[in-house]
Coordinates of C-alpha atoms in Angstrom, one line a residue:
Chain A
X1 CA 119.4 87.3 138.8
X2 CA 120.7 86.2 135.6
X3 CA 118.5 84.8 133.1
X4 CA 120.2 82.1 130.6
X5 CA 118.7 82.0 127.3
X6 CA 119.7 79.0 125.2
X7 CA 120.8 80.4 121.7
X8 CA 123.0 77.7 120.8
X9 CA 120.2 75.4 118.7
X10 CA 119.1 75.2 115.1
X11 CA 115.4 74.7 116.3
X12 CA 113.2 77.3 115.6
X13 CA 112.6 78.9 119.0
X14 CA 116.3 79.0 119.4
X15 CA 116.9 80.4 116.1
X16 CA 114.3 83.4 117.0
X17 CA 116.1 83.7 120.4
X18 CA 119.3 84.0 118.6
X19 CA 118.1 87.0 116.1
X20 CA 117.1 89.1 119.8
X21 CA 120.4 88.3 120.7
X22 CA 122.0 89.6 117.5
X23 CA 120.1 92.7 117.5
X24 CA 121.2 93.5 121.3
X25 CA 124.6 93.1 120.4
X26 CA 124.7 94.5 117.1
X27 CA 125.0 98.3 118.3
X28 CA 122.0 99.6 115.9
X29 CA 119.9 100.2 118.9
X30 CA 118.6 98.5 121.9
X31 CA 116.1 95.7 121.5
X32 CA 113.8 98.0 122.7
X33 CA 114.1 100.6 120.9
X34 CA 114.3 98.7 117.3
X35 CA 111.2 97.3 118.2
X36 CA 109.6 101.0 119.2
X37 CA 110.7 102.1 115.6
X38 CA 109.0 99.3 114.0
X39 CA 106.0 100.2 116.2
X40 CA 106.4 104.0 115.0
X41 CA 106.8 102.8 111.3
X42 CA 103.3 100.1 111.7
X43 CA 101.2 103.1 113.0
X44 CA 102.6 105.4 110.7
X45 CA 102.0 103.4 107.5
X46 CA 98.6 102.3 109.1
X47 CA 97.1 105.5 110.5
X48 CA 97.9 106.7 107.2
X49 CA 96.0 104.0 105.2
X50 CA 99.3 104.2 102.4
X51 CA 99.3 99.8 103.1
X52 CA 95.8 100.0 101.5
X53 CA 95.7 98.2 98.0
X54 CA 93.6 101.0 97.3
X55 CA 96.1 103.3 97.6
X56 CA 99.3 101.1 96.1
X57 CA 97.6 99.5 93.7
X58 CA 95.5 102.5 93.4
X59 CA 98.6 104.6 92.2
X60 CA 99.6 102.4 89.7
X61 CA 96.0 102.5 88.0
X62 CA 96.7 106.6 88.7
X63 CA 93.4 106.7 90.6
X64 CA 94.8 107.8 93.8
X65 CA 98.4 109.7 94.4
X66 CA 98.2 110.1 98.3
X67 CA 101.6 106.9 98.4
X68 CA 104.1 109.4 96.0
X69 CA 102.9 112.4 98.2
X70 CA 103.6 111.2 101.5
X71 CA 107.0 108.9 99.9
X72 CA 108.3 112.7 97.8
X73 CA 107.2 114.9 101.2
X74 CA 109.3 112.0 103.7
X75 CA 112.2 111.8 101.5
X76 CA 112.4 115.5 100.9
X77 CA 112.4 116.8 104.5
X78 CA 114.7 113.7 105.8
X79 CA 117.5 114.4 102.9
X80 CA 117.5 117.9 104.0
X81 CA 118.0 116.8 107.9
X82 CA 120.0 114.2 107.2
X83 CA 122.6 115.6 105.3
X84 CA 123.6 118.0 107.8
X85 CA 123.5 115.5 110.4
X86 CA 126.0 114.0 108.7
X87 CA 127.9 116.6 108.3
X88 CA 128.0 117.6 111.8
X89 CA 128.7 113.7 112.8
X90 CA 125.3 113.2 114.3
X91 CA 124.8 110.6 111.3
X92 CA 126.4 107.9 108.7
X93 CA 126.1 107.3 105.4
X94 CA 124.6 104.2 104.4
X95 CA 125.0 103.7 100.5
X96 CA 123.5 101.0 98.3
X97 CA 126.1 100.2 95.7
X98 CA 125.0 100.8 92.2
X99 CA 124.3 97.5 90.2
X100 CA 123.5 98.2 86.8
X101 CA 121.6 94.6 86.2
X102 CA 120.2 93.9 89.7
X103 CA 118.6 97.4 90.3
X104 CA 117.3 97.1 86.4
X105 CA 115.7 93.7 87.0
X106 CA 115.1 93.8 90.3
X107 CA 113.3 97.3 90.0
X108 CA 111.2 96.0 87.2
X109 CA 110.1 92.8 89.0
X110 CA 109.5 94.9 92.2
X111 CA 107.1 97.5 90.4
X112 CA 105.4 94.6 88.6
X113 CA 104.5 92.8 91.5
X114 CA 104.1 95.9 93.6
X115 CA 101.1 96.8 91.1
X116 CA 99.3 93.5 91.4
X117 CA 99.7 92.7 95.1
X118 CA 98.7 96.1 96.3
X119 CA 101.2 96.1 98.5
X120 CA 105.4 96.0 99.2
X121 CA 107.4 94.3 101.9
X122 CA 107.2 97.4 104.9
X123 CA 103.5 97.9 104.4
X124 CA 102.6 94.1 104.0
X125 CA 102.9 93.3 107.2
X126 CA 100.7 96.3 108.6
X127 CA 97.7 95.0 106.4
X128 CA 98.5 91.6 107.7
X129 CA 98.0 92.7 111.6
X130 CA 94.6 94.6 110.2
X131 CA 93.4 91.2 109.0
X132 CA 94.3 91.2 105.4
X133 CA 94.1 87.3 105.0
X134 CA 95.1 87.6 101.1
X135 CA 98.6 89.9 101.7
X136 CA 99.3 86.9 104.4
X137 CA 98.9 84.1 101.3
X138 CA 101.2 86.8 99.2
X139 CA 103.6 87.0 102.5
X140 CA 104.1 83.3 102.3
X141 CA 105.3 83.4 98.7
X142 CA 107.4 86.4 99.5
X143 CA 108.9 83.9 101.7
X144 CA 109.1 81.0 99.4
X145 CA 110.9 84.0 97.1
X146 CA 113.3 84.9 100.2
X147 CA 114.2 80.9 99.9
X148 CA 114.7 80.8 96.4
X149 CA 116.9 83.3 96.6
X150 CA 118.9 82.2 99.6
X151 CA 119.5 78.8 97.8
X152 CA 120.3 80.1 94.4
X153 CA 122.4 83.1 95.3
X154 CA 125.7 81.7 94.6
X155 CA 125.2 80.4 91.0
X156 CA 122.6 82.8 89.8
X157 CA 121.5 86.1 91.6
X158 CA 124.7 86.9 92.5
X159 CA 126.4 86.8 88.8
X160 CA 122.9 88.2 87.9
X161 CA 123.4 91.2 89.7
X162 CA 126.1 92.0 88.1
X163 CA 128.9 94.4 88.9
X164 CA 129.2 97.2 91.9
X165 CA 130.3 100.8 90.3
X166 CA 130.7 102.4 93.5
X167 CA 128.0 103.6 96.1
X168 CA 127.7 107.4 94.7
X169 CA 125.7 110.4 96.2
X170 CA 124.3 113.4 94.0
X171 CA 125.9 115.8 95.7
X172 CA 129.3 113.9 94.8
X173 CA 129.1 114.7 91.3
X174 CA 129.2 118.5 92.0
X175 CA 132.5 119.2 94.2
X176 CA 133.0 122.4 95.7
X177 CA 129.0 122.6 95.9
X178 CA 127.6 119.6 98.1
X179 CA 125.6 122.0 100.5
X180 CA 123.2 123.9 97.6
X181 CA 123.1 120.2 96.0
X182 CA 121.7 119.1 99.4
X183 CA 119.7 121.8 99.4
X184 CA 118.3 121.9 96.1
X185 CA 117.7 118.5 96.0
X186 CA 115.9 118.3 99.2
X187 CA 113.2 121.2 98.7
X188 CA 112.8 120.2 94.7
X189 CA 111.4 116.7 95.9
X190 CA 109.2 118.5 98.7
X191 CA 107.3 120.5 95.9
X192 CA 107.0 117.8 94.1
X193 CA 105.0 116.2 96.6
X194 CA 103.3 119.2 97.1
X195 CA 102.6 120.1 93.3
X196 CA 101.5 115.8 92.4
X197 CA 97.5 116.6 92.1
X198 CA 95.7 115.0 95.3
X199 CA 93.1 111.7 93.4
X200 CA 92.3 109.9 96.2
X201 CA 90.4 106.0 95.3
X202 CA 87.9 105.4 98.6
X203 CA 87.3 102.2 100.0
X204 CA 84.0 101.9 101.2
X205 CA 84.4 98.9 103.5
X206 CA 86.4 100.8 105.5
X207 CA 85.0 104.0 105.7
X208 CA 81.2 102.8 106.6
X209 CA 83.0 101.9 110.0
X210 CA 83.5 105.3 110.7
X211 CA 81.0 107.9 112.1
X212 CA 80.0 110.0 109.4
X213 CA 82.1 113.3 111.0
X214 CA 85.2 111.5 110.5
X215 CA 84.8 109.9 107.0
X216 CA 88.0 111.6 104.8
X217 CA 85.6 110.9 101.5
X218 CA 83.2 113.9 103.1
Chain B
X1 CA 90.5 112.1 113.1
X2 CA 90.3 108.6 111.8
X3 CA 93.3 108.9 109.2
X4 CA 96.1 111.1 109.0
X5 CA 96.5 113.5 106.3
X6 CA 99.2 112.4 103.4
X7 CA 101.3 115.6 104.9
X8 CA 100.8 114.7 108.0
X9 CA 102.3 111.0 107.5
X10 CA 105.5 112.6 105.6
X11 CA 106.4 115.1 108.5
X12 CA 106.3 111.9 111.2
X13 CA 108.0 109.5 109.0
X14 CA 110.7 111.5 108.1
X15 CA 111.3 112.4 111.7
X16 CA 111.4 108.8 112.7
X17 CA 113.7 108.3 109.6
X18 CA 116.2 110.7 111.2
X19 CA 115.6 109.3 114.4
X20 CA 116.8 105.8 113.5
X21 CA 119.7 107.4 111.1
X22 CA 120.5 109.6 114.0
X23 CA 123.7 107.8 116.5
X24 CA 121.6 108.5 119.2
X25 CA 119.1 106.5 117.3
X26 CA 120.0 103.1 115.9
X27 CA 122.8 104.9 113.3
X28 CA 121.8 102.6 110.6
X29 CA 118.6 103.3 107.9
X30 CA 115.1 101.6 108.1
X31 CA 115.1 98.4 105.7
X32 CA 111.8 96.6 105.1
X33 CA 112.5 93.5 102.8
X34 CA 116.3 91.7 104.0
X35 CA 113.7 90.0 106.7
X36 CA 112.0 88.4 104.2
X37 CA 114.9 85.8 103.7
X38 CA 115.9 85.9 107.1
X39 CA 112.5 84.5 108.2
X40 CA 112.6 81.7 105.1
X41 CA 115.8 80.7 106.1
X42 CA 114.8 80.5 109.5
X43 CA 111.4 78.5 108.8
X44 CA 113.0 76.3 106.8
X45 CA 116.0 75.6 109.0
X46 CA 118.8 76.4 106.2
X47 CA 122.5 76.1 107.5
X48 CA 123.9 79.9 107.9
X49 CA 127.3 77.7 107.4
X50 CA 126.1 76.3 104.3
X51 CA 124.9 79.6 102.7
X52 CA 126.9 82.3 101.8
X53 CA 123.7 85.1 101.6
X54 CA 122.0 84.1 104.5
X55 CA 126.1 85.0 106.3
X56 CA 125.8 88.3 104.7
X57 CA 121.8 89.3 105.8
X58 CA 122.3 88.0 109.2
X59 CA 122.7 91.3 111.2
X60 CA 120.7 93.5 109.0
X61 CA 118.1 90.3 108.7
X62 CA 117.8 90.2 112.4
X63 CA 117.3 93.8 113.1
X64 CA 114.6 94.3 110.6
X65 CA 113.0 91.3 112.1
X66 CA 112.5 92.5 115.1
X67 CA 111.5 95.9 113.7
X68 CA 108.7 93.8 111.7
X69 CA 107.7 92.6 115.2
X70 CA 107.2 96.0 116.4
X71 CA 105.4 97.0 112.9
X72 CA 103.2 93.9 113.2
X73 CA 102.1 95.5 116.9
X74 CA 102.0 99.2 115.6
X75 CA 99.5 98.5 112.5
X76 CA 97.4 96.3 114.8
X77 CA 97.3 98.8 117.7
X78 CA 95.8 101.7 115.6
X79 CA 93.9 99.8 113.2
X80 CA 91.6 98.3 116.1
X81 CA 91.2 101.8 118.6
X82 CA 91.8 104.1 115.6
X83 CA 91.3 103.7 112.2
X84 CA 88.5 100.7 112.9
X85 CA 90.0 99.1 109.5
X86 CA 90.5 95.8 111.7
X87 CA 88.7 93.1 109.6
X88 CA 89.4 90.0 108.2
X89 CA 89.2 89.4 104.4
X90 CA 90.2 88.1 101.3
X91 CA 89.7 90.4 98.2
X92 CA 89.9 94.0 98.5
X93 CA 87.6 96.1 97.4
X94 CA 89.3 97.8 94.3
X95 CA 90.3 94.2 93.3
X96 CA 86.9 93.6 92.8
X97 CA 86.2 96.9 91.3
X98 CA 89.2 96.7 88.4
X99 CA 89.8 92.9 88.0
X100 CA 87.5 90.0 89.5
X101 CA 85.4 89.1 92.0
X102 CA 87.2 85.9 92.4
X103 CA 88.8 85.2 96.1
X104 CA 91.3 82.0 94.3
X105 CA 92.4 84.6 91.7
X106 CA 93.2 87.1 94.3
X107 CA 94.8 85.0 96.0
X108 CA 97.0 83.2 93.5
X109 CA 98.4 86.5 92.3
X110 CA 99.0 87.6 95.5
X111 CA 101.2 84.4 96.0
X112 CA 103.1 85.3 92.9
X113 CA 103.3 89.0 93.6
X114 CA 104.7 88.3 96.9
X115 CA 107.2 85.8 95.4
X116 CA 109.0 87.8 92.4
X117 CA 108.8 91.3 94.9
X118 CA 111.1 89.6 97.7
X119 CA 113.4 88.5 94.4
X120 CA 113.1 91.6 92.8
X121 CA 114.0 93.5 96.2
X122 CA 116.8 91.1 97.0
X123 CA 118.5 91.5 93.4
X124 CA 118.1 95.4 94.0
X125 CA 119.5 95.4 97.3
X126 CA 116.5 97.3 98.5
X127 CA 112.6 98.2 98.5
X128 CA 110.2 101.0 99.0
X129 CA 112.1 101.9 102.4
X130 CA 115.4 100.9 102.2
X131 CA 116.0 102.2 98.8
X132 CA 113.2 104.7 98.5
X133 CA 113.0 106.5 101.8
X134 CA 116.2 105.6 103.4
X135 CA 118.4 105.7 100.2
X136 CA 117.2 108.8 98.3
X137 CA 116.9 110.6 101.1
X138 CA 121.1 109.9 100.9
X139 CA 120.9 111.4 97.3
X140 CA 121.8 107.6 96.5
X141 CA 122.3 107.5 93.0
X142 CA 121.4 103.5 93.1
X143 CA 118.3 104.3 95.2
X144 CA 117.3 107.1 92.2
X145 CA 117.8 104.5 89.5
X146 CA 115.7 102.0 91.5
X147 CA 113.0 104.6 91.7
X148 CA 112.9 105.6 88.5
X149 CA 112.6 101.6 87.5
X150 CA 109.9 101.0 89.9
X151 CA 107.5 103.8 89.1
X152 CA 107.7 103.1 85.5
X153 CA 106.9 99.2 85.8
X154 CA 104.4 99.9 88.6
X155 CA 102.4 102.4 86.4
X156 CA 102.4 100.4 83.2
X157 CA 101.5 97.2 84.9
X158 CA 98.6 99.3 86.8
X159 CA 97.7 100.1 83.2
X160 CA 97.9 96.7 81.8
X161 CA 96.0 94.5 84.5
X162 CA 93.6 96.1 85.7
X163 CA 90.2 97.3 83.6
X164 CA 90.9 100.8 84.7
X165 CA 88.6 101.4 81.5
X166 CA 85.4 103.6 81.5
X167 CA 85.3 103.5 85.2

């Protein structure tokens, strides 16, 4: 049996119908499986506690340094893994170009508002689903942001932005020696993680839910 | 075990970073703010003909939106049978601690925050995962400056606004 969805609208439900659509026939995955990944990613981030404003926020006051050890220690292991994925064609690159003026500004806005709101866009939404009513009021402005930016992108983000130089790679800088780059690169930021002193900043509201064997703080 | 240990959470993510990197994956990296857009443009019923950006985010913008979907389900999944963290509320506790009691000041800078971080992420072309995790873990040299940028602002604003003083 077939079943006809009707994709063709502008309405709302139509419009969410079409974005399924796009992502089955995009070839980044099956439907199912990009949705399993965000699943992955939620409980992750959430089992975790990094989408804590204790911990986000926490970092930027320097009272807790358990986001940077878990960020250094992920990136570490994957550019190891991933580079020679790539190399053996198991993988792609996927480059951001660099733009001097929109990775500047953009940057500095993101850090600023990353240290107030306690949170950024991937871990947001896991506070939201724990009940965070406050990240949901800061979701809709992230919206109202996403619309400013959709209308003005033309005549000012865009020229704002600036220039592309090219979407470089460290290892691209040292020819003849990509693989020791690789290498290098990927077990320096591992002991970073490991060597970043452990400050952890406790949020008691949380924890006095949990039987006293399993508190972290203990 | 009612929270995984920071080491713990960088061995899994990383494996489910190669996993989506991976062709037998989704052979793309995990993003975490194009959505953003995609959703406003969606909830306010903008033309994709009309506007050029919302042409350019529409495949990534979809895939990330259902990924959100899935996260959405994930967080809420572990936060009720695991982590017991499932509450709702409207200032968090270290809020209270370093700036206010106040729910309308929390709120109101949360509004802001969340407005200028989806600009600043847009204008970057990234955010804590799709520059940070997905793009240094490329050796990006975009995705190093943008980390470098972001850790400096986010530690002098942490300095700056909050009363982090004899406490």
């Amino acid at each position: 049996m077939d079943i006809t969805v009707k994709t063709q609208g502008t309405d709302l439900i139509s419009r969410l119908a079409q974005m399924f659509e796009n992502v089955i026939h995009q070839g980044h995955g099956s439907l199912a499986l990009v949705f399993l990944i965000g699943i992955i990613f939620g409980g992750i981030i959430q089992y975790t506690r990094v989408d804590k404003f204790e911990k986000i926020a926490g970092f930027a006051m320097l009272k807790d340094t358990i986001v940077p050890k878990m960020l250094f220690l992920a990136v570490g292991l994957t550019s190891i893994g991933l580079y020679f994925m790539i190399e053996a064609g198991y993988a792609h690159y996927h480059i951001k170009p660099i733009i001097w003026q929109g990775l500047l500004v953009g940057g500095a806005l993101f850090g600023i508002s990353m240290a107030i709101f306690g949170k950024c866009p991937g871990t947001g939404p896991v506070s939201i689903a724990e009940g965070r009513i406050d990240v949901l009021v800061g979701a809709i402005g992230g919206l109202f942001g996403g619309l400013v930016f959709t209308l003005y992108y033309d005549d000012f983000f865009k020229p704002l932005m600036g220039e592309s130089l090219g979407k470089l790679t460290l290892p691209s800088f040292f020819p003849g020696h990509e693989h020791v780059v690789a290498l290098i690169f990927g077990v320096a930021v591992t002991l970073i993680a490991i060597v970043i002193p452990k400050i952890e900043l406790f949020d008691e509201a949380d924890l006095s839910q949990l039987p006293d064997d399993q508190r972290p703080d203990k | 075990m009612a929270r995984l240990p920071w080491w713990m959470g960088g061995i899994l993510m990383a494996g489910l970073l190669l996993m989506t990197f991976s062709v037998f994956g989704a052979d793309r990296p995990i993003g975490a703010s194009t959505y953003v857009p995609y959703f406003a443009d969606i909830i306010f019923d903008l033309d994709p003909e009309k506007y050029s950006y919302l042409k350019h985010i529409e495949n990534p913008g979809a895939w990330e939106g259902v990924m959100l979907l899935g996260a959405l389900v994930g967080g809420f999944i572990t936060s009720v049978f695991i982590t017991k963290s499932f509450r709702f509320s409207l200032v968090p506790s270290g809020w209270k601690k370093y700036k206010n009691d106040s729910v309308l000041s929390r709120l109101l800078w949360s509004f802001f925050a969340g407005f200028i971080m989806i600009i600043g992420a847009r204008l970057a072309g990234g955010c804590t995962s799709g520059h940070f995790m997905s793009g240094m873990s490329q050796m990006a040299i975009s995705s190093m400056i943008f980390g470098t940028v972001v850790m400096i602002a986010l530690i002098i604003t942490g300095k700056l606004f909050y009363n982090t003083k004899d406490k």
